[in-house]
Amino acid sequence: MPPAPHHPGDRYLSFPEIQAWCQDLAAARPDRVTLETVGHSRQGRPLLLLTLALPGAAPVADRPAFWLDGGTHASEWTGVMAALYSLSRWVRGLDEGDPELVDWFTHHAAHVLPCMSPDGYQALVEGAPFLRSSLRPPREDQLRVGLEPCDMDGDGQVRWMRWRHPAGPYVQDEEIPLMLRRRRLDDDPSAAFFACAEGRFLEWDGHAWVAAPLRHGLDLNRNFPGHWQPFQMFGMDGGTAPLSEPESRAASDAVAARPRIGAALTNHTYTGALLTQPYRDPSPLSTADVDLMEGMARDAVRDTGYRVIRVHPDFVYDPKQPIVGVWADTLSTVFGLPGYTLELWDPFAFAGVDNPRPAEFFRLPDEALVRGLLRRFTAELDGAAPASPWRPYDHPQLGPVELGGIDYLRTVRNPPLSLLPAECQRGFAVADRLRRALPRLDVTVQVQPLGGDLSALTVQVENRGHLPTSALPFAEARGLAAPVHLRLQPGPGVEPVSGAPAVELGHLDGWGSMRVAASRHAVYPGLPHRGHRGLARWVLRGAGTVQVRWEGGRAGRGQLEVALP
C-alpha cells in the first residue's frame, strides 16, 4: 500500500494545495476515504467533504458519524490546518493498525469539510486586505465612499497607516514603539495621530477621513438559521436571509443529508477555548442539553491548556446584542447535535498576559493586553521580526504618512509557523475526544427452545456510547432523531406466535446522560429513570432463519440474521 499524504501541520497551505492534498489522499486510500464536492463558492471553488470510514457490516450512511470543519472565517487558517491534521492523524493511525481507531472507524464515520470559505481564504493567502469570510461583492446600490484597505507600498501586506493631526484619537505609546495607545485628556494635541489600515480613499473629496463600507462585509458565521436575524457589527452583516450564501447553504445541506451525524466541531481562531451552549437567554435548549454539552467539552479540552466558555454570558461582544446565525448554534438548535466552536490559538497566553474575558477585548480593549501582545509580536519570532517599524511614505491623497505594523495573520489571528504543529495537535486532541462521544449500539440475541417447534427470541439493545441515541435531549423533544425500534422479518418456515412485528424501545441514554443526571454526584450515586437498555421478545414457531433490523436514530442502524434450531 503506497504511503498516504500526511499533513504534519508545519505550514499554511494555499487552497490549491489543500484541494490537491485532499485529492491525493482519496486516491491513495480509496477503500476508506471518499472525496465529494458538496457545493461551490461564489467564485466557483469546490467545497470539499472527505468521509473517512473502514469497510464494515453496515453501510457508511447507516453509521453514527462525527462532523469536523474549518475555514468559516477566511483569516482563521489554523482551523483549516487542524482539520487536515486531524484527518491525517486518523488515516495514519488506521494504516498503523491502531486497534481503537480500527474498531471505531469500522462502526462509525467522520466527515471533514476543511475549508468553508475557500474564496476568502485564498485571497488572504495571496495578500488581500483582511476580510471576514467570502468574497460576496458589495450591493450594487451601495455608495462606497471613504478609506478602503489595500497594499499601498507593494510589500505584499496590508499593515497600518498613521498621520499626525491634533484631532486624532491616538498617541504614540511610551513603551512599545509600534503601539498607538488611546489618547487621554491631558495628552499634547501635537502628539496625536489618526490611524487606520493601510489604504486609499474611494471617491476622494480631499476632505473626509472616514471608512468606506467593507468591500466584502459578510460574516458567514452569522448566515446560518440558528436564531438568524438581520445583523450588523464591526461593519459586517449576516447576509440578506439565513443560508443566502452558497457556502453556508452547502454546509447546512451536507449535514441535513447525513442524519446519522451525532456530534460536530467547527474550528476557528483565536482564544484557546472551546465554546459551548447556551448562546442566549432564554435558550431553546434545556438544562440537560447544556450540562451534557459542557461535560463533554471539559473532557475534550483536558490537558490542552484550553478553557471551556459558555457563549452566553461569557463570550458575547455586546451584552445588548445577541450572537445570531452561528454555525455551531445551528448544529445544536436546528439539527439537535452537540455542536462546538473551537477557538484555536491563544496569543494572549503566548504573550504572557491573562485575558479573562476574551470577547470583551474586541469591544473594550485593555491597553495592558494590547501592550502585552505587541511587546511579544514585535520581538523576534522564527528567526525574524514579524513586525515592520513605522516608516515614512508619501501617500497620493494624504501626503506624508507612516506605514508599519505586525504581521497580524501570523501572530494574533494564527500562530507563528513554528508554533503551528503544536496548535494542530491541540485541535486534534479535542476532535479526537469528541468523536469518541458518539452513541454506539450493541445488539445481542438469545434463542431459547420452548419445546416442540417453538422458540423464544430475545433481543437486547444497549447504548454503550457517551451520548444518548438522540445525541441531545433537544433532538428527542423536537423529533429530530428517530427513536430506537426493532423489526422482525421471519424467513420461510418460521411464523410468529407472539410479539408485534415492530417494537419501539424509545431513545436510550448514554453514560454521559447519566453522568449529568442520576450519576452526577459520587457522594449520592444513583441510577437513571430510563436507562441505556431496551428489550424485545418474540415467540416463534418453526425452523429456519429470521432477520432482526434495528433503527437507532443518531446511533445508526443495522441488521442480523438468527438461525432457529
Coordinates of C-alpha atoms in Angstrom, one line a residue:
M1 CA 0.0 0.0 0.0
P2 CA 1.6 3.3 -1.0
P3 CA 2.1 5.9 1.7
A4 CA -0.9 8.3 2.2
P5 CA -0.2 12.0 2.1
H6 CA 0.3 13.3 5.6
H7 CA -0.1 16.9 6.8
P8 CA 2.1 17.5 9.8
G9 CA 0.7 21.0 10.4
D10 CA 4.1 22.6 9.7
R11 CA 2.9 25.2 7.2
Y12 CA -0.1 27.1 5.9
L13 CA -1.3 25.6 2.6
S14 CA -2.9 27.6 -0.1
F15 CA -6.3 26.5 -1.3
P16 CA -5.0 24.8 -4.5
E17 CA -2.6 22.9 -2.2
I18 CA -5.5 21.9 0.1
Q19 CA -7.5 20.7 -2.9
A20 CA -4.6 18.7 -4.3
W21 CA -3.9 17.2 -0.8
C22 CA -7.5 16.0 -0.5
Q23 CA -7.5 14.5 -4.0
D24 CA -4.2 12.7 -3.3
L25 CA -5.5 11.3 0.0
A26 CA -8.7 10.0 -1.6
A27 CA -6.7 8.4 -4.4
A28 CA -4.2 6.8 -2.0
R29 CA -6.9 5.3 0.3
P30 CA -9.9 4.6 -1.9
D31 CA -11.0 1.9 0.5
R32 CA -11.5 4.3 3.4
V33 CA -11.6 7.9 2.1
T34 CA -14.3 9.3 -0.1
L35 CA -14.0 12.8 -1.5
E36 CA -17.1 14.8 -2.5
T37 CA -17.9 18.3 -3.7
V38 CA -20.9 19.3 -1.7
G39 CA -21.2 22.8 -3.3
H40 CA -19.2 25.7 -4.8
S41 CA -18.2 29.1 -3.5
R42 CA -19.3 32.3 -5.2
Q43 CA -16.2 32.2 -7.4
G44 CA -16.7 28.5 -8.2
R45 CA -14.2 26.9 -5.9
P46 CA -15.3 23.5 -4.6
L47 CA -16.5 22.9 -1.1
L48 CA -14.7 19.6 -0.4
L49 CA -16.0 17.0 2.0
L50 CA -13.9 14.0 2.9
T51 CA -15.5 10.9 4.6
L52 CA -13.3 8.5 6.5
A53 CA -14.6 5.0 7.3
L54 CA -13.4 1.5 7.1
P55 CA -15.3 -1.3 5.4
G56 CA -17.7 -2.9 7.8
A57 CA -21.0 -4.7 8.2
A58 CA -23.1 -1.5 7.9
P59 CA -23.0 0.9 5.0
V60 CA -21.3 4.2 5.9
A61 CA -24.6 6.1 5.6
D62 CA -26.1 3.9 8.3
R63 CA -23.3 4.6 10.9
P64 CA -23.1 7.2 13.6
A65 CA -20.8 10.0 12.3
F66 CA -18.7 12.9 13.5
W67 CA -18.5 16.2 11.7
L68 CA -15.4 18.4 11.6
D69 CA -14.9 21.6 9.6
G70 CA -12.7 24.7 9.4
G71 CA -12.3 27.9 7.5
T72 CA -15.7 29.5 8.1
H73 CA -13.7 32.7 8.6
A74 CA -11.1 33.3 5.8
S75 CA -8.3 34.5 8.1
E76 CA -8.5 31.6 10.5
W77 CA -6.0 29.4 8.7
T78 CA -5.2 27.3 11.8
G79 CA -8.6 25.8 11.9
V80 CA -8.2 24.6 8.3
M81 CA -4.8 23.1 9.0
A82 CA -6.0 21.5 12.2
A83 CA -8.9 19.8 10.3
L84 CA -6.4 18.4 7.7
Y85 CA -4.0 17.4 10.5
S86 CA -6.8 15.5 12.4
L87 CA -7.9 13.7 9.3
S88 CA -4.3 12.9 8.5
R89 CA -3.7 11.5 12.0
W90 CA -6.7 9.3 11.8
V91 CA -5.6 7.9 8.4
R92 CA -2.1 7.3 9.7
G93 CA -3.4 5.5 12.8
L94 CA -5.6 3.2 10.7
D95 CA -2.6 2.5 8.4
E96 CA -0.6 1.5 11.5
G97 CA -3.4 -0.7 12.8
D98 CA -4.3 1.2 15.9
P99 CA -6.9 -1.2 17.4
E100 CA -9.2 1.6 18.9
L101 CA -9.3 3.5 15.6
V102 CA -9.8 0.4 13.5
D103 CA -12.7 -0.6 15.7
W104 CA -14.2 2.9 15.8
F105 CA -14.0 3.5 12.1
T106 CA -15.4 0.1 11.3
H107 CA -18.6 1.1 13.1
H108 CA -18.5 4.9 12.7
A109 CA -17.5 7.6 10.2
A110 CA -16.0 11.0 10.2
H111 CA -17.0 13.8 7.7
V112 CA -14.4 16.6 7.3
L113 CA -15.0 19.8 5.4
P114 CA -11.6 21.5 5.7
C115 CA -12.4 25.0 4.2
M116 CA -15.8 26.5 4.2
S117 CA -14.7 29.9 2.7
P118 CA -12.2 29.0 0.0
D119 CA -12.5 32.3 -1.9
G120 CA -11.7 34.5 1.1
Y121 CA -9.1 32.0 2.4
Q122 CA -7.2 32.1 -0.9
A123 CA -7.5 35.9 -1.2
L124 CA -5.8 36.4 2.2
V125 CA -3.1 33.8 1.4
E126 CA -2.3 35.9 -1.7
G127 CA -2.1 39.1 0.4
A128 CA -5.6 40.7 0.2
P129 CA -6.7 43.1 2.9
F130 CA -8.4 41.5 5.9
L131 CA -11.8 40.1 5.2
R132 CA -14.2 38.0 7.4
S133 CA -15.4 35.2 5.2
S134 CA -16.3 35.0 1.5
L135 CA -15.9 37.4 -1.5
R136 CA -19.5 38.4 -1.6
P137 CA -19.5 41.7 -3.5
P138 CA -21.0 44.9 -2.2
R139 CA -24.6 45.7 -3.0
E140 CA -25.0 47.3 -6.4
D141 CA -27.0 50.2 -4.9
Q142 CA -24.4 50.9 -2.1
L143 CA -22.4 54.0 -2.3
R144 CA -18.9 53.3 -1.1
V145 CA -17.1 56.4 0.0
G146 CA -14.1 56.5 2.3
L147 CA -10.9 54.6 3.0
E148 CA -10.5 51.1 1.6
P149 CA -7.6 49.0 2.8
C150 CA -5.1 48.0 0.2
D151 CA -1.3 47.4 -0.1
M152 CA 0.0 50.9 -0.9
D153 CA 3.8 50.3 -0.9
G154 CA 3.8 46.9 -2.7
D155 CA 5.3 44.9 0.2
G156 CA 2.6 42.2 -0.2
Q157 CA 0.9 43.0 3.1
V158 CA -1.7 45.5 4.3
R159 CA -0.5 46.8 7.6
W160 CA -1.3 50.1 9.5
M161 CA -1.1 53.7 8.4
R162 CA -0.9 56.8 10.7
W163 CA -0.5 60.6 10.3
R164 CA -0.3 63.4 12.8
H165 CA -3.2 65.7 13.5
P166 CA -4.4 67.5 16.6
A167 CA -7.9 65.9 16.4
G168 CA -6.5 62.3 16.3
P169 CA -7.7 59.7 18.8
Y170 CA -4.3 58.0 19.3
V171 CA -0.8 58.9 20.6
Q172 CA 2.5 57.1 20.5
D173 CA 2.8 54.6 23.4
E174 CA 5.6 55.3 25.8
E175 CA 6.8 51.7 26.0
I176 CA 6.2 50.0 22.6
P177 CA 7.4 52.0 19.6
L178 CA 4.9 50.4 17.2
M179 CA 2.0 50.8 19.5
L180 CA -0.6 53.5 19.4
R181 CA -2.5 53.9 22.7
R182 CA -5.8 55.7 23.1
R183 CA -5.4 59.4 23.6
R184 CA -6.1 60.9 27.1
L185 CA -7.5 64.2 28.0
D186 CA -4.1 65.6 29.1
D187 CA -2.1 64.4 26.1
D188 CA -0.5 67.0 24.0
P189 CA -2.6 67.6 20.8
S190 CA 0.6 67.9 18.7
A191 CA 1.4 64.3 19.6
A192 CA -2.0 63.0 18.3
F193 CA -2.4 60.6 15.4
F194 CA -5.2 59.3 13.1
A195 CA -4.6 55.7 12.3
C196 CA -6.3 53.0 10.2
A197 CA -5.4 50.2 7.9
E198 CA -3.1 51.0 5.0
G199 CA -5.1 52.0 2.0
R200 CA -6.6 54.8 -0.2
F201 CA -9.8 56.8 -0.2
L202 CA -12.6 56.0 -2.7
E203 CA -14.5 58.9 -4.2
W204 CA -11.9 61.2 -2.5
D205 CA -13.0 64.7 -2.0
G206 CA -9.8 65.8 -0.3
H207 CA -11.7 66.3 3.0
A208 CA -13.4 63.5 4.8
W209 CA -11.3 61.0 6.7
V210 CA -13.9 58.2 7.0
A211 CA -14.0 54.5 6.4
A212 CA -15.7 53.1 3.3
P213 CA -18.2 50.3 3.8
L214 CA -16.4 46.9 3.6
R215 CA -16.0 45.5 0.1
H216 CA -16.5 42.0 1.5
G217 CA -18.6 42.5 4.6
L218 CA -20.3 39.2 5.0
D219 CA -19.7 37.2 8.2
L220 CA -20.6 33.6 7.1
N221 CA -20.9 32.6 10.8
R222 CA -23.9 34.9 11.1
N223 CA -25.7 33.4 8.0
F224 CA -26.9 30.2 9.4
P225 CA -30.5 29.6 10.5
G226 CA -29.9 29.2 14.3
H227 CA -31.7 32.3 15.7
W228 CA -30.9 34.2 12.5
Q229 CA -31.9 37.9 12.3
P230 CA -30.5 40.9 10.5
F231 CA -27.1 41.6 11.9
Q232 CA -24.6 44.4 11.9
M233 CA -21.4 44.6 13.9
F234 CA -17.9 45.9 13.1
G235 CA -19.1 46.8 9.7
M236 CA -20.1 43.2 8.9
D237 CA -23.5 41.7 8.3
G238 CA -25.1 38.2 8.3
G239 CA -26.5 38.2 4.8
T240 CA -29.9 39.0 3.4
A241 CA -31.5 35.9 4.8
P242 CA -30.4 32.6 6.5
L243 CA -28.4 30.5 4.1
S244 CA -28.4 33.2 1.5
E245 CA -24.7 32.3 0.7
P246 CA -23.7 29.3 -1.3
E247 CA -21.1 28.3 1.3
S248 CA -23.4 28.2 4.3
R249 CA -26.2 26.5 2.2
A250 CA -23.8 23.8 1.1
A251 CA -22.5 23.1 4.7
S252 CA -26.1 23.0 6.1
D253 CA -27.4 20.8 3.3
A254 CA -24.4 18.4 3.8
V255 CA -25.3 17.9 7.5
A256 CA -29.0 17.6 6.7
A257 CA -28.2 14.9 4.2
R258 CA -26.3 12.9 6.8
P259 CA -28.8 12.3 9.6
R260 CA -26.5 9.9 11.5
I261 CA -24.2 12.7 12.5
G262 CA -24.1 12.7 16.3
A263 CA -21.6 15.4 17.2
A264 CA -19.8 18.3 15.5
L265 CA -16.8 20.6 15.8
T266 CA -16.1 23.7 13.8
N267 CA -12.6 25.1 14.0
H268 CA -11.9 28.8 14.4
T269 CA -9.3 31.2 15.9
Y270 CA -8.4 32.7 18.4
T271 CA -8.7 32.4 22.1
G272 CA -7.7 28.9 23.2
A273 CA -11.2 27.9 24.2
L274 CA -14.0 25.5 23.4
L275 CA -17.2 27.5 23.2
T276 CA -20.4 25.8 24.3
Q277 CA -24.1 26.5 24.8
P278 CA -26.1 28.5 25.7
Y279 CA -26.0 31.2 23.1
R280 CA -28.8 33.3 24.6
D281 CA -31.2 33.7 27.5
P282 CA -33.7 32.2 27.3
S283 CA -32.2 29.3 25.4
P284 CA -34.2 26.8 23.4
L285 CA -32.0 24.1 24.9
S286 CA -32.8 22.5 28.3
T287 CA -30.5 22.4 31.3
A288 CA -29.9 18.7 30.5
D289 CA -28.7 19.7 27.0
V290 CA -26.4 22.4 28.3
D291 CA -25.0 20.3 31.1
L292 CA -24.4 17.3 28.7
M293 CA -22.5 19.5 26.3
E294 CA -20.5 21.3 28.9
G295 CA -19.4 18.0 30.5
M296 CA -18.3 16.7 27.1
A297 CA -16.4 20.0 26.5
R298 CA -14.5 19.7 29.7
D299 CA -13.4 16.2 28.8
A300 CA -12.4 17.3 25.4
V301 CA -10.0 20.1 26.4
R302 CA -8.3 18.2 29.3
D303 CA -4.5 18.7 29.2
T304 CA -4.7 21.0 26.2
G305 CA -4.5 24.3 28.0
Y306 CA -7.8 25.4 26.5
R307 CA -10.8 26.7 28.5
V308 CA -14.5 25.9 28.2
I309 CA -16.5 29.0 27.8
R310 CA -20.3 29.4 27.7
V311 CA -21.1 31.8 24.8
H312 CA -23.8 33.4 26.9
P313 CA -22.9 35.3 29.0
D314 CA -19.2 34.9 28.8
F315 CA -18.4 35.2 25.0
V316 CA -20.7 38.0 23.8
Y317 CA -19.2 41.0 22.1
D318 CA -22.1 43.3 23.2
P319 CA -24.4 42.2 26.1
K320 CA -27.3 44.0 24.4
Q321 CA -26.8 42.3 21.1
P322 CA -27.3 38.5 20.9
I323 CA -24.9 36.5 18.7
V324 CA -27.1 35.2 15.9
G325 CA -26.9 32.9 12.9
V326 CA -23.9 30.9 14.2
W327 CA -23.0 27.6 12.7
A328 CA -22.3 25.8 16.0
D329 CA -25.5 27.1 17.5
T330 CA -27.4 25.9 14.3
L331 CA -25.9 22.5 14.7
S332 CA -27.4 22.3 18.2
T333 CA -30.7 24.2 18.0
V334 CA -31.7 23.3 14.4
F335 CA -30.1 19.8 14.0
G336 CA -30.1 18.7 17.6
L337 CA -26.4 17.9 17.8
P338 CA -23.7 18.8 20.3
G339 CA -22.1 21.4 18.2
Y340 CA -19.0 23.2 19.4
T341 CA -16.8 26.1 18.2
L342 CA -13.1 25.5 18.9
E343 CA -11.2 28.8 19.2
L344 CA -7.6 27.5 18.5
W345 CA -4.5 29.5 19.4
D346 CA -4.2 31.8 22.4
P347 CA -1.9 34.7 21.5
F348 CA -2.5 36.2 25.0
A349 CA -1.1 33.2 26.8
F350 CA 1.8 33.1 24.4
A351 CA 2.5 36.8 25.1
G352 CA 2.3 36.1 28.8
V353 CA -0.8 38.1 29.6
D354 CA -4.1 37.0 31.0
N355 CA -7.3 37.7 29.1
P356 CA -10.2 36.6 31.3
R357 CA -13.0 38.0 29.1
P358 CA -11.8 37.4 25.5
A359 CA -14.9 38.6 23.6
E360 CA -14.8 41.9 25.5
F361 CA -11.3 42.5 24.2
F362 CA -12.8 43.4 20.7
R363 CA -15.2 46.0 22.1
L364 CA -13.3 47.3 25.2
P365 CA -9.6 46.6 24.6
D366 CA -7.5 46.7 27.7
E367 CA -4.3 48.7 27.0
A368 CA -2.3 46.3 29.1
L369 CA -3.4 43.4 26.9
V370 CA -2.7 45.3 23.7
R371 CA 0.7 46.2 25.1
G372 CA 1.5 42.7 26.0
L373 CA 0.6 41.4 22.6
L374 CA 2.6 44.0 20.8
R375 CA 5.6 43.6 23.0
R376 CA 5.7 39.9 22.2
F377 CA 4.9 40.2 18.5
T378 CA 7.4 43.0 17.8
A379 CA 10.2 40.8 19.2
E380 CA 11.9 38.2 17.1
L381 CA 9.9 35.1 16.1
D382 CA 11.0 32.2 14.0
G383 CA 14.3 33.9 13.4
A384 CA 12.8 37.1 12.0
A385 CA 10.8 40.1 13.2
P386 CA 7.1 39.7 12.4
A387 CA 6.6 43.5 12.6
S388 CA 7.5 46.3 10.4
P389 CA 8.5 49.6 12.2
W390 CA 6.9 52.8 11.3
R391 CA 8.4 54.2 8.2
P392 CA 7.6 57.4 6.1
Y393 CA 5.5 57.1 3.0
D394 CA 4.2 59.7 0.6
H395 CA 0.5 58.9 0.3
P396 CA -1.0 60.1 -3.0
Q397 CA -4.0 61.5 -1.2
L398 CA -2.9 62.4 2.3
G399 CA 0.7 63.4 1.7
P400 CA 3.3 62.4 4.4
V401 CA 2.1 59.4 6.4
E402 CA 3.8 56.4 8.1
L403 CA 3.3 52.7 7.4
G404 CA 4.0 49.9 9.8
G405 CA 2.6 47.2 11.9
I406 CA 2.6 43.5 12.8
D407 CA 2.0 40.5 10.5
Y408 CA -1.5 40.1 12.0
L409 CA -2.4 36.9 10.2
R410 CA 0.7 35.1 11.5
T411 CA 0.8 36.5 15.1
V412 CA -2.5 37.4 16.6
R413 CA -5.0 35.6 14.3
N414 CA -2.8 32.5 13.7
P415 CA 0.3 31.3 15.4
P416 CA 3.8 31.9 14.0
L417 CA 4.8 29.0 11.8
S418 CA 7.0 27.3 14.4
L419 CA 4.0 27.0 16.8
L420 CA 1.5 25.7 14.3
P421 CA 2.2 22.0 14.8
A422 CA 1.5 22.2 18.5
E423 CA -1.7 24.1 17.8
C424 CA -2.8 21.5 15.3
Q425 CA -2.1 18.8 17.9
R426 CA -4.3 20.5 20.4
G427 CA -7.1 20.8 17.8
F428 CA -6.7 17.1 17.1
A429 CA -6.9 16.2 20.8
V430 CA -10.3 18.0 21.0
A431 CA -11.7 16.5 17.8
D432 CA -10.4 13.0 18.7
R433 CA -12.1 13.0 22.1
L434 CA -15.4 14.4 20.7
R435 CA -15.7 11.8 18.1
R436 CA -15.5 9.1 20.9
A437 CA -18.6 10.6 22.4
L438 CA -21.0 9.2 19.7
P439 CA -23.7 6.7 20.7
R440 CA -22.9 3.1 20.0
L441 CA -25.5 0.3 20.0
D442 CA -24.6 -3.2 21.0
V443 CA -27.3 -5.7 19.9
T444 CA -27.3 -9.2 21.4
V445 CA -29.7 -12.1 20.6
Q446 CA -30.7 -15.1 22.7
V447 CA -32.6 -18.0 21.3
Q448 CA -34.3 -20.3 23.9
P449 CA -36.1 -23.6 22.8
L450 CA -39.5 -23.8 24.4
G451 CA -40.3 -27.4 23.4
G452 CA -41.8 -28.8 20.2
D453 CA -41.3 -26.4 17.3
L454 CA -41.5 -23.2 19.5
S455 CA -38.6 -20.9 20.3
A456 CA -38.2 -17.6 22.2
L457 CA -36.2 -14.9 20.6
T458 CA -34.9 -12.2 22.9
V459 CA -33.1 -9.1 21.5
Q460 CA -31.3 -6.7 23.9
V461 CA -30.3 -3.3 22.6
E462 CA -27.7 -1.4 24.7
N463 CA -26.2 2.0 24.1
R464 CA -22.6 1.9 25.2
G465 CA -21.7 5.4 24.0
H466 CA -21.4 8.6 25.8
L467 CA -24.3 10.4 24.1
P468 CA -27.9 9.2 24.1
T469 CA -29.3 7.8 20.8
S470 CA -30.9 11.2 20.1
A471 CA -27.5 13.0 20.5
L472 CA -29.2 15.7 22.6
P473 CA -32.4 15.6 24.6
F474 CA -33.4 18.6 22.5
A475 CA -33.4 16.4 19.4
E476 CA -35.6 13.8 21.2
A477 CA -38.1 16.5 22.3
R478 CA -38.3 18.0 18.8
G479 CA -38.5 14.7 17.0
L480 CA -35.2 15.3 15.1
A481 CA -33.9 11.8 15.6
A482 CA -35.8 8.5 15.3
P483 CA -36.3 6.5 18.5
V484 CA -34.8 3.0 18.7
H485 CA -37.0 0.4 17.2
L486 CA -36.7 -3.2 16.1
R487 CA -38.4 -5.0 13.2
L488 CA -38.7 -8.8 12.9
Q489 CA -38.8 -10.5 9.5
P490 CA -39.3 -14.3 9.6
G491 CA -37.8 -16.4 6.8
P492 CA -39.5 -19.3 5.1
G493 CA -40.8 -21.9 7.6
V494 CA -41.0 -19.5 10.5
E495 CA -44.1 -17.8 11.8
P496 CA -44.6 -15.5 14.9
V497 CA -46.7 -16.8 17.7
S498 CA -46.5 -13.7 20.0
G499 CA -44.8 -10.3 19.8
A500 CA -45.5 -7.5 17.4
P501 CA -43.6 -7.4 14.2
A502 CA -42.2 -4.0 15.1
V503 CA -41.2 -2.9 18.6
E504 CA -40.4 0.7 19.6
L505 CA -37.9 1.0 22.5
G506 CA -37.7 4.8 22.6
H507 CA -34.4 6.6 23.0
L508 CA -31.7 5.1 25.1
D509 CA -29.4 7.0 27.5
G510 CA -25.7 7.2 27.1
W511 CA -23.3 7.1 30.0
G512 CA -22.8 10.8 29.5
S513 CA -26.5 11.4 30.1
M514 CA -26.3 9.6 33.4
R515 CA -23.2 11.5 34.4
V516 CA -25.1 14.8 34.4
A517 CA -28.3 13.4 35.9
A518 CA -28.7 10.5 38.3
S519 CA -25.0 9.7 38.4
R520 CA -23.8 13.3 38.7
H521 CA -22.6 13.0 42.3
A522 CA -20.2 10.4 43.6
V523 CA -21.4 11.0 47.2
Y524 CA -25.0 10.5 46.2
P525 CA -24.8 7.9 43.4
G526 CA -28.0 6.8 41.7
L527 CA -29.5 5.0 38.7
P528 CA -31.4 6.7 35.8
H529 CA -35.1 6.6 35.4
R530 CA -34.9 5.4 31.8
G531 CA -31.5 3.8 31.3
H532 CA -29.4 2.6 28.4
R533 CA -31.0 -0.7 27.6
G534 CA -34.1 -1.9 25.7
L535 CA -35.5 -5.4 25.3
A536 CA -37.9 -7.1 22.8
R537 CA -39.1 -10.7 22.9
W538 CA -40.9 -12.9 20.4
V539 CA -42.2 -16.5 20.4
L540 CA -41.7 -18.2 17.0
R541 CA -42.8 -21.5 15.5
G542 CA -40.8 -23.4 13.0
A543 CA -37.2 -23.9 12.0
G544 CA -35.2 -21.6 9.7
T545 CA -33.9 -18.0 9.9
V546 CA -35.3 -14.7 11.0
Q547 CA -33.9 -11.2 10.3
V548 CA -33.8 -8.6 13.0
R549 CA -33.4 -5.0 11.8
W550 CA -32.9 -2.1 14.1
E551 CA -33.1 1.7 13.7
G552 CA -31.2 3.6 16.4
G553 CA -31.5 7.3 15.4
R554 CA -28.1 9.0 15.7
A555 CA -26.7 5.6 16.8
G556 CA -27.1 4.2 13.3
R557 CA -29.0 1.2 12.1
G558 CA -28.2 -2.4 11.2
Q559 CA -29.5 -5.9 10.9
L560 CA -28.5 -9.5 11.7
E561 CA -29.8 -13.0 10.9
V562 CA -30.6 -15.5 13.5
A563 CA -30.9 -19.3 13.0
L564 CA -33.7 -21.1 14.9
P565 CA -33.0 -24.7 16.0

